Coordinates of C-alpha atoms and ligand atoms in Angstrom, one line a residue:
X249 CA 70.2 98.3 21.7
X250 CA 70.9 94.3 20.8
X251 CA 67.9 92.8 19.3
X252 CA 66.3 89.6 19.2
X253 CA 65.1 88.9 15.5
X254 CA 62.9 86.3 14.0
X255 CA 62.9 85.8 10.2
X256 CA 60.0 83.7 9.0
X257 CA 60.4 81.5 6.1
X258 CA 62.7 78.5 4.8
X259 CA 63.7 79.4 1.1
X260 CA 66.8 80.7 -0.5
X261 CA 65.7 84.2 0.1
X262 CA 65.4 83.5 3.9
X263 CA 69.0 82.0 3.7
X264 CA 70.3 85.1 2.3
X265 CA 68.0 87.4 4.7
X266 CA 69.5 85.4 7.6
X267 CA 72.9 85.3 6.2
X268 CA 73.1 89.2 6.0
X269 CA 71.2 89.9 9.2
X270 CA 73.6 87.6 11.3
X271 CA 76.4 89.8 10.4
X272 CA 74.7 92.8 12.0
X273 CA 76.4 94.0 15.4
X274 CA 72.9 95.0 16.5
X275 CA 71.9 91.3 16.9
X276 CA 71.4 89.6 20.3
X277 CA 69.7 86.3 19.0
X278 CA 68.6 85.3 15.6
X279 CA 65.7 83.0 14.9
X280 CA 64.3 81.5 11.9
X281 CA 61.0 79.8 11.5
X282 CA 60.7 77.3 10.2
X283 CA 64.2 77.8 8.5
X284 CA 66.3 74.9 7.1
X285 CA 69.4 72.8 7.7
X286 CA 71.5 75.3 5.9
X287 CA 69.8 78.3 7.8
X288 CA 70.5 76.4 11.1
X289 CA 74.3 77.3 11.2
X290 CA 73.5 80.9 11.2
X291 CA 70.4 81.1 13.5
X292 CA 68.1 79.0 15.9
X293 CA 65.5 77.2 13.7
X294 CA 62.0 76.9 15.3
X295 CA 59.8 74.3 14.2
X296 CA 56.8 76.6 13.1
X297 CA 55.5 76.7 9.7
X298 CA 55.4 80.0 7.9
X299 CA 51.8 80.2 7.5
X300 CA 50.9 79.2 11.1
X301 CA 50.1 82.7 12.4
X302 CA 48.9 81.7 15.7
X303 CA 51.9 79.8 16.7
X304 CA 54.3 82.5 15.3
X305 CA 52.4 85.1 17.5
X306 CA 52.6 82.8 20.5
X307 CA 56.5 82.6 19.8
X308 CA 57.0 86.2 19.3
X309 CA 55.4 86.7 22.7
X310 CA 57.0 84.0 24.7
X311 CA 60.7 84.8 23.4
X312 CA 60.0 88.7 23.6
X313 CA 61.0 89.0 19.9
X314 CA 62.0 92.6 19.2
X315 CA 61.7 92.6 15.3
X316 CA 59.9 90.0 13.1
X317 CA 61.1 89.9 9.3
X318 CA 58.6 88.1 7.2
X319 CA 60.1 86.5 4.1
X320 CA 57.2 84.8 2.0
X321 CA 53.8 86.5 0.7
X322 CA 51.5 83.7 2.3
X323 CA 51.9 84.9 6.1
X324 CA 51.7 88.5 4.8
X325 CA 48.4 88.0 2.8
X326 CA 47.3 85.9 6.1
X327 CA 47.7 88.9 8.2
X328 CA 50.8 88.0 10.3
X329 CA 52.0 91.7 10.1
X330 CA 48.8 93.0 11.6
X331 CA 48.6 90.4 14.4
X332 CA 52.2 91.3 15.5
X333 CA 51.7 94.9 15.4
X334 CA 48.7 94.6 17.3
X335 CA 50.7 92.9 20.1
X336 CA 52.9 95.9 20.0
X337 CA 56.0 94.0 18.2
X338 CA 58.1 95.6 15.5
X339 CA 57.5 93.8 12.2
X340 CA 59.0 94.4 8.6
X341 CA 56.4 93.6 5.9
X342 CA 52.8 95.0 5.0
X343 CA 49.4 94.5 6.5
X344 CA 47.2 92.0 4.9
X345 CA 45.2 94.9 3.3
X346 CA 48.3 96.1 1.6
X347 CA 49.6 92.9 1.0
X348 CA 46.7 92.8 -1.6
X349 CA 49.1 94.3 -4.0
X350 CA 50.4 90.9 -4.4
X351 CA 47.2 88.7 -3.1
X352 CA 45.1 90.2 -5.8
X353 CA 46.4 91.0 -9.3
X354 CA 42.7 92.7 -9.8
X355 CA 43.3 94.9 -6.7
X356 CA 47.0 95.5 -7.9
X357 CA 45.4 96.4 -11.2
X358 CA 42.7 98.7 -9.8
X359 CA 45.5 100.6 -7.6
X360 CA 47.8 101.1 -10.6
X361 CA 45.0 102.5 -12.7
X362 CA 43.8 104.7 -9.7
X363 CA 47.4 105.8 -9.4
X364 CA 48.0 106.4 -13.1
X365 CA 51.1 103.7 -13.4
X366 CA 52.1 102.4 -16.7
X367 CA 50.6 98.9 -17.0
X368 CA 49.1 96.7 -19.6
X369 CA 45.2 97.2 -20.3
X370 CA 43.2 94.6 -18.6
X371 CA 39.8 92.8 -17.8
X372 CA 39.2 91.1 -14.3
X373 CA 36.6 88.4 -14.4
X374 CA 34.6 86.2 -12.0
X375 CA 32.6 84.7 -14.8
X376 CA 34.2 82.1 -17.2
X377 CA 32.1 83.1 -20.1
X378 CA 32.9 86.7 -19.7
X379 CA 36.4 85.9 -19.6
X380 CA 36.1 83.8 -22.8
X381 CA 34.5 86.7 -24.4
X382 CA 36.9 89.1 -23.6
X383 CA 39.7 86.7 -25.2
X384 CA 37.7 86.7 -28.3
X385 CA 37.3 90.4 -28.5
X386 CA 40.9 91.0 -27.5
X387 CA 42.6 88.5 -29.6
X388 CA 46.0 86.9 -29.3
X389 CA 49.0 87.7 -27.9
X390 CA 47.6 88.1 -24.4
X391 CA 48.3 87.1 -20.8
X392 CA 45.8 85.2 -18.5
X393 CA 46.6 85.4 -14.7
X394 CA 45.0 83.6 -11.8
X395 CA 44.0 86.5 -9.3
X396 CA 45.4 85.1 -6.3
X397 CA 48.6 83.6 -5.0
X398 CA 49.9 80.6 -7.2
X399 CA 53.6 80.4 -6.3
X400 CA 54.7 82.2 -9.5
X401 CA 52.9 79.5 -11.8
X402 CA 49.6 81.2 -12.2
X403 CA 50.6 83.4 -15.2
X404 CA 50.0 82.0 -18.8
X405 CA 51.7 83.9 -21.6
X406 CA 49.3 83.0 -24.6
X407 CA 50.4 83.4 -28.2
X408 CA 47.0 82.1 -29.7
X409 CA 43.5 82.5 -28.7
X410 CA 43.3 78.8 -28.2
X411 CA 46.0 79.0 -25.6
X412 CA 44.3 81.6 -23.8
X413 CA 41.1 79.6 -23.8
X414 CA 42.8 76.7 -22.3
X415 CA 44.6 78.9 -19.7
X416 CA 41.1 80.1 -18.6
X417 CA 39.8 76.4 -18.4
X418 CA 42.8 75.5 -16.5
X419 CA 42.3 78.2 -13.9
X420 CA 38.7 78.7 -13.6
X421 CA 37.3 75.4 -15.0
X422 CA 39.8 72.6 -13.6
X423 CA 40.5 75.1 -10.6
X424 CA 44.3 74.3 -10.9
X425 CA 45.0 77.0 -8.4
X426 CA 42.0 76.1 -6.3
X427 CA 40.3 79.3 -4.9
X428 CA 43.4 81.5 -6.1
X429 CA 41.8 81.0 -9.5
X430 CA 38.1 82.0 -8.8
X431 CA 38.8 85.1 -10.6
X432 CA 41.3 85.8 -13.6
X433 CA 43.0 88.9 -14.8
X434 CA 43.5 89.1 -18.5
X435 CA 45.7 91.5 -20.0
X436 CA 47.5 92.8 -23.0
X437 CA 50.7 91.4 -23.9
X438 CA 53.8 93.7 -23.4
X439 CA 57.0 93.5 -25.3
X440 CA 60.3 94.7 -23.8
X441 CA 63.0 93.7 -21.3
X442 CA 62.2 92.8 -17.5
X443 CA 63.6 94.0 -14.5
X444 CA 63.0 93.7 -10.9
X445 CA 62.8 97.0 -8.7
X446 CA 62.8 96.3 -4.9
X447 CA 62.1 99.3 -2.5
X448 CA 61.8 99.6 1.0
X449 CA 58.8 101.7 2.0
X450 CA 57.8 103.0 5.5
X451 CA 54.3 104.1 4.8
X452 CA 55.5 107.2 3.0
X453 CA 59.1 107.2 2.2
X454 CA 60.8 105.2 -0.4
X455 CA 64.5 103.7 -0.4
X456 CA 65.3 101.7 -3.6
X457 CA 67.6 98.8 -3.4
X458 CA 70.0 98.1 -6.4
X459 CA 68.3 96.9 -9.6
X460 CA 68.1 93.3 -10.5
X461 CA 67.0 91.0 -13.2
X462 CA 65.4 87.6 -12.8
X463 CA 65.2 84.7 -15.2
X464 CA 61.6 83.2 -14.9
X465 CA 61.5 80.9 -17.7
X466 CA 62.9 77.4 -16.9
X467 CA 65.3 77.0 -20.0
X468 CA 67.9 79.0 -21.8
X469 CA 66.8 82.2 -24.1
X470 CA 63.5 82.4 -21.9
X471 CA 62.1 79.3 -23.2
X472 CA 59.7 76.9 -21.4
X473 CA 57.3 77.5 -18.6
X474 CA 57.7 80.1 -15.9
X475 CA 59.4 79.1 -12.6
X476 CA 59.7 81.0 -9.2
X477 CA 63.0 82.1 -10.9
X478 CA 66.1 80.3 -12.3
X479 CA 68.7 82.9 -11.6
X480 CA 69.3 86.8 -11.0
X481 CA 72.0 89.5 -11.3
X482 CA 72.5 92.9 -10.1
X483 CA 73.1 95.5 -11.1
X484 CA 70.6 95.2 -14.1
X485 CA 71.9 97.9 -17.1
X486 CA 68.2 97.9 -18.1
X487 CA 67.6 99.5 -15.0
X488 CA 70.4 102.0 -14.7
X489 CA 70.2 105.0 -12.3
X490 CA 68.1 107.2 -14.6
X491 CA 65.5 104.3 -15.1
X492 CA 65.6 103.6 -11.8
X493 CA 64.7 107.2 -10.7
X494 CA 62.0 107.4 -13.4
X495 CA 60.3 103.8 -12.2
X496 CA 60.3 105.3 -8.4
X497 CA 58.7 108.5 -9.7
X498 CA 56.2 106.9 -12.6
X499 CA 55.4 103.8 -10.5
X500 CA 56.4 103.4 -6.7
X501 CA 55.7 106.9 -5.5
X502 CA 52.1 107.2 -7.0
X503 CA 51.3 103.6 -5.7
X504 CA 52.9 104.2 -2.0
X505 CA 50.9 107.6 -2.1
X506 CA 47.6 106.3 -3.2
X507 CA 47.8 103.3 -0.6
X508 CA 48.4 106.0 2.1
X509 CA 45.5 107.9 0.9
X510 CA 43.1 104.8 1.0
X511 CA 44.3 104.4 4.8
X512 CA 46.5 101.3 3.9
X513 CA 49.9 102.5 4.2
X514 CA 52.4 100.2 2.6
X515 CA 55.5 99.0 4.7
X516 CA 58.1 96.5 4.1
X517 CA 59.6 95.8 0.7
X518 CA 57.5 96.5 -2.4
X519 CA 58.8 94.7 -5.5
X520 CA 57.7 95.8 -9.0
X521 CA 58.0 93.5 -11.5
X522 CA 58.8 95.8 -14.6
X523 CA 58.5 95.5 -18.4
X524 CA 60.7 98.5 -19.8
X525 CA 59.9 99.5 -23.4
X526 CA 60.7 102.6 -25.4
X527 CA 62.1 104.1 -21.9
X528 CA 58.8 103.4 -20.0
X529 CA 58.6 101.3 -17.0
X530 CA 55.2 99.3 -17.3
X531 CA 54.1 97.1 -14.2
X532 CA 53.8 93.5 -14.8
X533 CA 53.3 92.9 -11.1
X534 CA 53.9 93.6 -7.7
X535 CA 55.0 91.3 -4.8
X536 CA 54.8 92.5 -1.1
X537 CA 58.1 90.9 -0.2
X538 CA 61.7 90.4 -1.1
X539 CA 62.2 88.7 -4.6
X540 CA 63.4 84.9 -4.7
X541 CA 66.3 84.7 -6.1
X542 CA 67.0 88.5 -6.6
X543 CA 67.5 89.1 -2.8
X544 CA 70.3 86.7 -3.0
X545 CA 72.7 88.8 -5.6
X546 CA 71.0 92.2 -4.1
X547 CA 71.9 91.6 -0.4
X548 CA 75.3 90.3 -1.5
X549 CA 76.1 93.7 -2.8
X550 CA 75.2 95.6 0.5
X551 CA 78.3 97.1 1.9
X552 CA 77.6 97.0 5.7
X553 CA 74.5 96.4 7.7
X554 CA 71.0 96.0 6.4
X555 CA 69.2 96.0 9.7
X556 CA 69.3 100.0 10.2
X557 CA 67.5 100.1 6.8
X558 CA 64.9 97.6 7.9
X559 CA 64.5 99.4 11.3
X560 CA 63.9 102.6 9.5
X561 CA 61.1 101.0 7.5
X562 CA 59.5 99.9 10.4
X563 CA 59.6 103.1 12.3
X564 CA 58.8 105.5 9.3
X565 CA 62.2 107.0 9.4
X566 CA 63.4 106.0 5.9
X567 CA 63.7 109.4 4.8
X568 CA 67.4 110.4 5.2
X569 CA 68.5 106.5 5.5
X570 CA 71.0 105.2 3.1
X571 CA 72.3 101.8 2.0
X572 CA 75.8 101.6 0.8
X573 CA 76.5 99.3 -2.1
X574 CA 79.4 97.4 -3.0
X575 CA 80.9 98.5 -6.5
X576 CA 81.0 94.7 -7.5
X577 CA 78.3 93.0 -9.5
X578 CA 76.7 89.8 -8.0
X579 CA 75.0 86.8 -10.3
X580 CA 73.1 84.0 -8.6
X581 CA 72.5 80.9 -10.8
X582 CA 69.7 78.7 -9.3
X583 CA 70.3 74.9 -9.4
X584 CA 67.0 72.9 -9.7
X585 CA 65.7 69.5 -9.4
X586 CA 65.2 67.3 -12.6
X587 CA 61.3 68.1 -13.8
X588 CA 61.2 71.5 -11.8
X589 CA 58.7 73.4 -12.3
X590 CA 56.5 70.4 -12.8
X591 CA 56.7 67.3 -10.8
X592 CA 60.3 66.2 -9.3
X593 CA 61.8 63.8 -7.1
X594 CA 63.6 64.7 -3.8
X595 CA 66.1 63.1 -1.8
X596 CA 69.5 62.8 -4.1
X597 CA 72.7 63.4 -2.5
X598 CA 74.3 66.6 -3.7
X599 CA 78.2 66.5 -4.3
X600 CA 80.6 69.2 -4.5
X601 CA 79.3 71.6 -2.1
X602 CA 82.4 72.0 0.0
X603 CA 84.7 72.5 -3.1
X604 CA 82.2 74.9 -4.7
X605 CA 81.9 77.2 -1.6
X606 CA 85.6 77.4 -1.0
X607 CA 85.9 79.2 -4.3
X608 CA 86.7 83.1 -4.2
X609 CA 83.7 85.5 -3.5
X610 CA 81.0 82.6 -3.6
X611 CA 78.2 82.0 -1.2
X612 CA 75.8 79.0 -1.8
X613 CA 72.2 79.9 -0.4
X614 CA 70.4 76.8 0.0
X615 CA 66.6 76.9 -1.3
X616 CA 65.6 73.2 -0.8
X617 CA 68.1 71.1 0.8
X618 CA 68.2 68.6 4.0
X619 CA 71.3 67.7 5.9
X620 CA 71.6 64.0 7.1
X621 CA 74.6 62.9 9.0
X622 CA 76.9 65.7 7.3
X623 CA 75.6 64.9 3.8
X624 CA 73.5 67.3 1.8
X625 CA 70.1 65.9 -0.1
X626 CA 67.9 67.7 -2.5
X627 CA 64.5 68.7 -0.8
X628 CA 62.9 71.2 -3.2
X629 CA 62.3 72.2 -6.7
X630 CA 64.8 75.1 -6.6
X631 CA 67.7 73.5 -4.5
X632 CA 70.5 75.9 -4.4
X633 CA 71.5 79.4 -5.4
X634 CA 75.2 79.8 -6.3
X635 CA 75.9 83.6 -5.9
X636 CA 79.1 85.1 -6.8
X637 CA 80.5 88.7 -6.8
X638 CA 83.0 90.2 -9.5
X639 CA 84.2 93.3 -10.5
X640 CA 81.6 93.4 -13.0
X641 CA 78.7 91.3 -14.2
X642 CA 81.0 89.1 -16.7
X643 CA 83.5 88.2 -13.8
X644 CA 80.7 87.7 -11.4
X645 CA 79.1 85.0 -14.0
X646 CA 82.3 83.4 -14.7
X647 CA 82.8 82.8 -11.0
X648 CA 79.4 81.6 -10.3
X649 CA 79.5 79.0 -13.2
X650 CA 83.0 77.7 -12.0
X651 CA 81.4 77.1 -8.7
X652 CA 78.3 75.6 -10.2
X653 CA 80.6 73.2 -12.4
X654 CA 81.7 71.6 -9.0
X655 CA 78.3 70.5 -7.9
X656 CA 76.1 67.7 -9.1
X657 CA 73.2 65.5 -8.2
X658 CA 70.9 63.2 -10.3
X659 CA 68.8 65.2 -12.6
X660 CA 70.2 68.6 -11.5
X661 CA 69.4 71.4 -14.2
X662 CA 70.0 74.9 -14.4
X663 CA 70.2 77.7 -17.1
X664 CA 73.6 78.4 -18.8
X665 CA 72.6 82.0 -19.7
X666 CA 72.0 83.7 -16.5
X667 CA 73.1 87.7 -16.9
X668 CA 73.7 87.2 -20.7
X669 CA 71.2 90.1 -21.1
X670 CA 73.6 92.4 -19.4
X671 CA 76.5 91.1 -21.2
X672 CA 75.0 91.2 -24.8
X673 CA 74.2 95.0 -24.1
X674 CA 77.9 95.9 -24.0
Ligands
AMP25 P1 54.0 88.0 -13.3 O1 53.8 86.9 -12.2 O2 52.5 88.8 -13.4 O3 54.9 89.1 -13.1 O4 54.1 87.2 -14.5 C1 55.2 86.3 -14.6 C2 55.8 86.5 -15.8 O5 55.0 86.4 -17.1 C3 56.6 87.9 -16.0 O6 57.7 87.8 -15.5 C4 56.5 88.1 -17.5 O7 57.7 87.3 -18.3 C5 55.3 87.5 -18.1 N1 54.3 88.3 -18.3 C6 53.4 88.8 -17.2 N2 52.4 89.9 -17.7 C7 52.9 90.1 -18.8 C8 52.4 90.9 -20.0 N3 51.3 92.0 -19.8 N4 53.1 91.1 -21.0 C9 54.1 90.4 -21.4 N5 54.5 89.3 -20.4 C10 54.0 89.1 -19.2
LIG26 N1 61.7 86.2 -8.5 C1 60.2 86.3 -8.4 C2 59.7 86.7 -7.3 O1 60.2 86.5 -6.3 O2 58.3 86.6 -7.4

């Protein structure tokens, strides 16, 4: 059966999703809302914002869309999946209640404790004085997190009590993230190496995707403030097959079971941000959607069609579904605007895109660009995700940076050490 599919979102992750889905022989028509100028070469873009639940529901009904794939967290947390399911439409992504695993860090912690999942000890507070007392009691280092959605910027890793006090004041006092900071979670600082585990879930069954590692800090060597992600690669040696199986047993399965028992079955992608220490995968966070930029290298490695697995997750038939992986590794380097993750200017012309994309095994996913008369301009903080395949991580890294060297605009910056953790292990 040929299908009409709508992808919701407009970033690099959605460019990768559209790029992958567009290759499926099962597609009759592919739409993206709102999409982007880069996505427009692969799908028909519809001028509806990702958060506009009513307008998206109307579009799905009018166009008779068979399947909606929701990229970002905001529409999931706003209940887009529930709305479309109530209309009898297939949708890939969790319900509003299940998306709270990302939408509320306190809820995620509560589920983890109930499910017996390894995670940092914590306190959750709605009262600023109680939060400050907890800091006094716990001592540094510790981590302060805004409870709600904050575009990856609501987490403060604090090396001193003073930093933690100022983080709480920022979130609860200054209300830097608005109502997303009405509550805070304060947790123990965990050491180890981070990895991203993305799995497809159909409410009950689990299909892990290939492992990946993100680079959240803005500067080389994991220095500077956290960003949405400055680059990612797959596979990640820290999450080898044995550790991946362990993380599914210790983390994903108990959470999926607990959600089901509570009557809020989880469907879609579950993303576990892990800290691996002494052979134990501790959960730092859950996301209710594909990671950005992890999706870019992970989907690049899928050998064949992604759509059957997505449909199986929607239909409750993931058990027995397989995804075939290319033996190659993939590395994605994010090119960002000068100033990102703080304030930045947009509208700089990007040069060298054509030369970079012509290189072997390179795909350039656009996160924040706009096209005007055939010329490309920056239009966001994270601008491009230059993604390369190679026979191993070293070759993929070398190819990615060769392509990066072709590209420039005023103020462009990027990390030079994406994938080095994998290389340094050897
Ligand atoms: P999160 O959005 O909760 O994953 O946090 C963003 C980043 O902050 C993570 O990728 C880690 O680098 C860091 N982080 C979060 N929680 C902890 C923790 N308990 N211990 C150490 N680092 C953490
Ligand atoms: N790369 C981190 C995230 O998608 O949240």
